[in-house]
């Protein structure tokens, strides 16, 4: 079960990096990025979803690590 924990930590780190990248560049990562200037509502929704997924992966890994 140890590899699942490390995979979830890696996923949390990747998603967290995507959030930081989006905050620094002003565009969400992806094929069709949303810009903070042109479409702020979709930009913040997309970044919030990435942040929540990163938190879920991180706390899921912590929960699996305790078992």
Tab-separated table of N, CA and C in Angstrom:
chain	number	residue	atom	x	y	z
A	1	UNK	N	0.815	-1.194	0.000
A	1	UNK	CA	0.000	0.000	0.000
A	1	UNK	C	0.861	1.261	0.000
A	2	UNK	N	2.137	1.118	0.215
A	2	UNK	CA	3.000	2.292	0.314
A	2	UNK	C	3.071	3.070	-1.005
A	3	UNK	N	3.041	2.372	-2.147
A	3	UNK	CA	3.148	3.095	-3.413
A	3	UNK	C	1.923	3.952	-3.685
A	4	UNK	N	0.734	3.543	-3.181
A	4	UNK	CA	-0.469	4.368	-3.369
A	4	UNK	C	-0.344	5.679	-2.605
A	5	UNK	N	0.251	5.590	-1.415
A	5	UNK	CA	0.436	6.801	-0.605
A	5	UNK	C	1.364	7.769	-1.325
A	6	UNK	N	2.479	7.257	-1.837
A	6	UNK	CA	3.419	8.131	-2.540
A	6	UNK	C	2.811	8.673	-3.824
A	7	UNK	N	1.984	7.881	-4.497
A	7	UNK	CA	1.323	8.362	-5.719
A	7	UNK	C	0.353	9.497	-5.397
A	8	UNK	N	-0.358	9.379	-4.285
A	8	UNK	CA	-1.278	10.461	-3.907
A	8	UNK	C	-0.519	11.714	-3.493
A	9	UNK	N	0.599	11.549	-2.783
A	9	UNK	CA	1.418	12.719	-2.443
A	9	UNK	C	1.967	13.386	-3.708
A	10	UNK	N	2.383	12.585	-4.682
A	10	UNK	CA	2.879	13.146	-5.938
A	10	UNK	C	1.766	13.876	-6.686
A	11	UNK	N	0.570	13.308	-6.682
A	11	UNK	CA	-0.565	13.970	-7.325
A	11	UNK	C	-0.891	15.288	-6.630
A	12	UNK	N	-0.859	15.295	-5.303
A	12	UNK	CA	-1.117	16.534	-4.558
A	12	UNK	C	-0.061	17.580	-4.882
A	13	UNK	N	1.189	17.162	-4.989
A	13	UNK	CA	2.265	18.096	-5.323
A	13	UNK	C	2.103	18.640	-6.738
A	14	UNK	N	1.737	17.785	-7.667
A	14	UNK	CA	1.523	18.218	-9.045
A	14	UNK	C	0.369	19.213	-9.139
A	15	UNK	N	-0.753	18.895	-8.512
A	15	UNK	CA	-1.905	19.800	-8.556
A	15	UNK	C	-1.613	21.108	-7.835
A	16	UNK	N	-0.897	21.030	-6.719
A	16	UNK	CA	-0.502	22.252	-6.014
A	16	UNK	C	0.413	23.112	-6.864
A	17	UNK	N	1.310	22.480	-7.600
A	17	UNK	CA	2.172	23.224	-8.522
A	17	UNK	C	1.388	23.880	-9.637
A	18	UNK	N	0.339	23.224	-10.096
A	18	UNK	CA	-0.512	23.821	-11.123
A	18	UNK	C	-1.240	25.050	-10.587
A	19	UNK	N	-1.653	24.999	-9.325
A	19	UNK	CA	-2.316	26.147	-8.712
A	19	UNK	C	-1.340	27.312	-8.594
A	20	UNK	N	-0.132	27.035	-8.125
A	20	UNK	CA	0.877	28.096	-7.994
A	20	UNK	C	1.223	28.670	-9.356
A	21	UNK	N	1.375	27.816	-10.348
A	21	UNK	CA	1.661	28.275	-11.709
A	21	UNK	C	0.535	29.180	-12.228
A	22	UNK	N	-0.701	28.782	-11.970
A	22	UNK	CA	-1.837	29.597	-12.398
A	22	UNK	C	-1.868	30.945	-11.712
A	23	UNK	N	-1.535	30.969	-10.424
A	23	UNK	CA	-1.509	32.246	-9.704
A	23	UNK	C	-0.397	33.154	-10.208
A	24	UNK	N	0.749	32.586	-10.533
A	24	UNK	CA	1.882	33.398	-10.986
A	24	UNK	C	1.710	33.896	-12.411
A	25	UNK	N	1.178	33.059	-13.294
A	25	UNK	CA	1.073	33.445	-14.704
A	25	UNK	C	-0.243	34.133	-15.041
A	26	UNK	N	-1.270	33.895	-14.254
A	26	UNK	CA	-2.566	34.496	-14.554
A	26	UNK	C	-3.396	33.674	-15.513
A	27	UNK	N	-2.946	32.458	-15.829
A	27	UNK	CA	-3.696	31.553	-16.702
A	27	UNK	C	-3.715	30.171	-16.078
A	28	UNK	N	-4.837	29.494	-16.228
A	28	UNK	CA	-4.913	28.132	-15.716
A	28	UNK	C	-4.165	27.205	-16.667
A	29	UNK	N	-3.509	26.173	-16.149
A	29	UNK	CA	-2.836	25.234	-17.032
A	29	UNK	C	-3.842	24.370	-17.781
A	30	UNK	N	-3.495	23.986	-18.993
A	30	UNK	CA	-4.366	23.119	-19.777
A	30	UNK	C	-4.362	23.499	-21.243
A	31	UNK	N	-5.117	22.726	-22.022
A	31	UNK	CA	-5.161	22.978	-23.471
A	31	UNK	C	-5.856	24.286	-23.801
A	32	UNK	N	-6.935	24.602	-23.071
A	32	UNK	CA	-7.669	25.841	-23.294
A	32	UNK	C	-7.679	26.623	-21.983
A	33	UNK	N	-6.600	27.364	-21.729
A	33	UNK	CA	-6.479	28.024	-20.431
A	33	UNK	C	-7.462	29.191	-20.279
A	34	UNK	N	-7.883	29.400	-19.044
A	34	UNK	CA	-8.707	30.559	-18.720
A	34	UNK	C	-7.792	31.642	-18.179
A	35	UNK	N	-8.004	32.848	-18.621
A	35	UNK	CA	-7.161	33.960	-18.208
A	35	UNK	C	-7.824	34.729	-17.073
A	36	UNK	N	-7.003	35.245	-16.166
A	36	UNK	CA	-7.523	36.053	-15.062
A	36	UNK	C	-8.115	37.349	-15.587
A	37	UNK	N	-7.575	37.853	-16.704
A	37	UNK	CA	-8.032	39.126	-17.260
A	37	UNK	C	-9.286	38.939	-18.111
A	38	UNK	N	-9.269	37.956	-19.023
A	38	UNK	CA	-10.370	37.793	-19.976
A	38	UNK	C	-11.583	37.089	-19.386
A	39	UNK	N	-11.372	36.123	-18.537
A	39	UNK	CA	-12.488	35.343	-17.988
A	39	UNK	C	-12.228	35.031	-16.513
A	40	UNK	N	-12.351	36.042	-15.653
A	40	UNK	CA	-11.969	35.843	-14.246
A	40	UNK	C	-12.841	34.824	-13.511
A	41	UNK	N	-14.111	34.726	-13.859
A	41	UNK	CA	-14.992	33.790	-13.148
A	41	UNK	C	-14.563	32.344	-13.382
A	42	UNK	N	-14.329	31.987	-14.635
A	42	UNK	CA	-13.896	30.614	-14.939
A	42	UNK	C	-12.475	30.362	-14.443
A	43	UNK	N	-11.635	31.400	-14.453
A	43	UNK	CA	-10.267	31.265	-13.948
A	43	UNK	C	-10.287	30.858	-12.483
A	44	UNK	N	-11.042	31.579	-11.648
A	44	UNK	CA	-11.066	31.276	-10.215
A	44	UNK	C	-11.781	29.958	-9.927
A	45	UNK	N	-12.808	29.609	-10.716
A	45	UNK	CA	-13.465	28.321	-10.542
A	45	UNK	C	-12.505	27.174	-10.847
A	46	UNK	N	-11.758	27.313	-11.917
A	46	UNK	CA	-10.816	26.268	-12.307
A	46	UNK	C	-9.694	26.130	-11.279
A	47	UNK	N	-9.173	27.263	-10.809
A	47	UNK	CA	-8.107	27.214	-9.814
A	47	UNK	C	-8.613	26.668	-8.485
A	48	UNK	N	-9.837	26.992	-8.124
A	48	UNK	CA	-10.411	26.468	-6.885
A	48	UNK	C	-10.590	24.951	-6.968
A	49	UNK	N	-11.028	24.462	-8.128
A	49	UNK	CA	-11.185	23.024	-8.304
A	49	UNK	C	-9.835	22.306	-8.198
A	50	UNK	N	-8.798	22.867	-8.826
A	50	UNK	CA	-7.468	22.273	-8.724
A	50	UNK	C	-6.994	22.251	-7.278
A	51	UNK	N	-7.261	23.336	-6.546
A	51	UNK	CA	-6.844	23.422	-5.144
A	51	UNK	C	-7.570	22.381	-4.292
A	52	UNK	N	-8.874	22.231	-4.509
A	52	UNK	CA	-9.635	21.239	-3.745
A	52	UNK	C	-9.189	19.815	-4.072
A	53	UNK	N	-8.880	19.543	-5.329
A	53	UNK	CA	-8.377	18.219	-5.698
A	53	UNK	C	-7.014	17.950	-5.066
A	54	UNK	N	-6.168	18.982	-4.999
A	54	UNK	CA	-4.863	18.820	-4.352
A	54	UNK	C	-5.036	18.526	-2.867
A	55	UNK	N	-5.948	19.238	-2.216
A	55	UNK	CA	-6.206	18.977	-0.795
A	55	UNK	C	-6.759	17.576	-0.580
A	56	UNK	N	-7.674	17.153	-1.450
A	56	UNK	CA	-8.249	15.816	-1.311
A	56	UNK	C	-7.178	14.741	-1.489
A	57	UNK	N	-6.286	14.918	-2.442
A	57	UNK	CA	-5.213	13.944	-2.651
A	57	UNK	C	-4.270	13.913	-1.455
A	58	UNK	N	-3.943	15.092	-0.923
A	58	UNK	CA	-3.029	15.164	0.219
A	58	UNK	C	-3.624	14.489	1.452
A	59	UNK	N	-4.869	14.830	1.771
A	59	UNK	CA	-5.476	14.243	2.961
A	59	UNK	C	-5.855	12.776	2.751
A	60	UNK	N	-6.117	12.380	1.517
A	60	UNK	CA	-6.326	10.969	1.224
A	60	UNK	C	-5.052	10.169	1.455
A	61	UNK	N	-3.913	10.746	1.073
A	61	UNK	CA	-2.634	10.074	1.307
A	61	UNK	C	-2.345	9.976	2.799
A	62	UNK	N	-2.648	11.032	3.538
A	62	UNK	CA	-2.431	10.989	4.991
A	62	UNK	C	-3.318	9.928	5.635
A	63	UNK	N	-4.564	9.828	5.171
A	63	UNK	CA	-5.490	8.841	5.730
A	63	UNK	C	-5.014	7.429	5.416
A	64	UNK	N	-4.571	7.198	4.174
A	64	UNK	CA	-4.061	5.873	3.810
A	64	UNK	C	-2.789	5.536	4.582
A	65	UNK	N	-1.986	6.526	4.859
A	65	UNK	CA	-0.722	6.297	5.567
A	65	UNK	C	-0.968	5.880	7.021
A	66	UNK	N	-2.066	6.318	7.607
A	66	UNK	CA	-2.376	5.974	8.996
A	66	UNK	C	-2.893	4.548	9.137
A	67	UNK	N	-3.497	4.025	8.096
A	67	UNK	CA	-4.109	2.690	8.167
A	67	UNK	C	-3.097	1.604	8.161
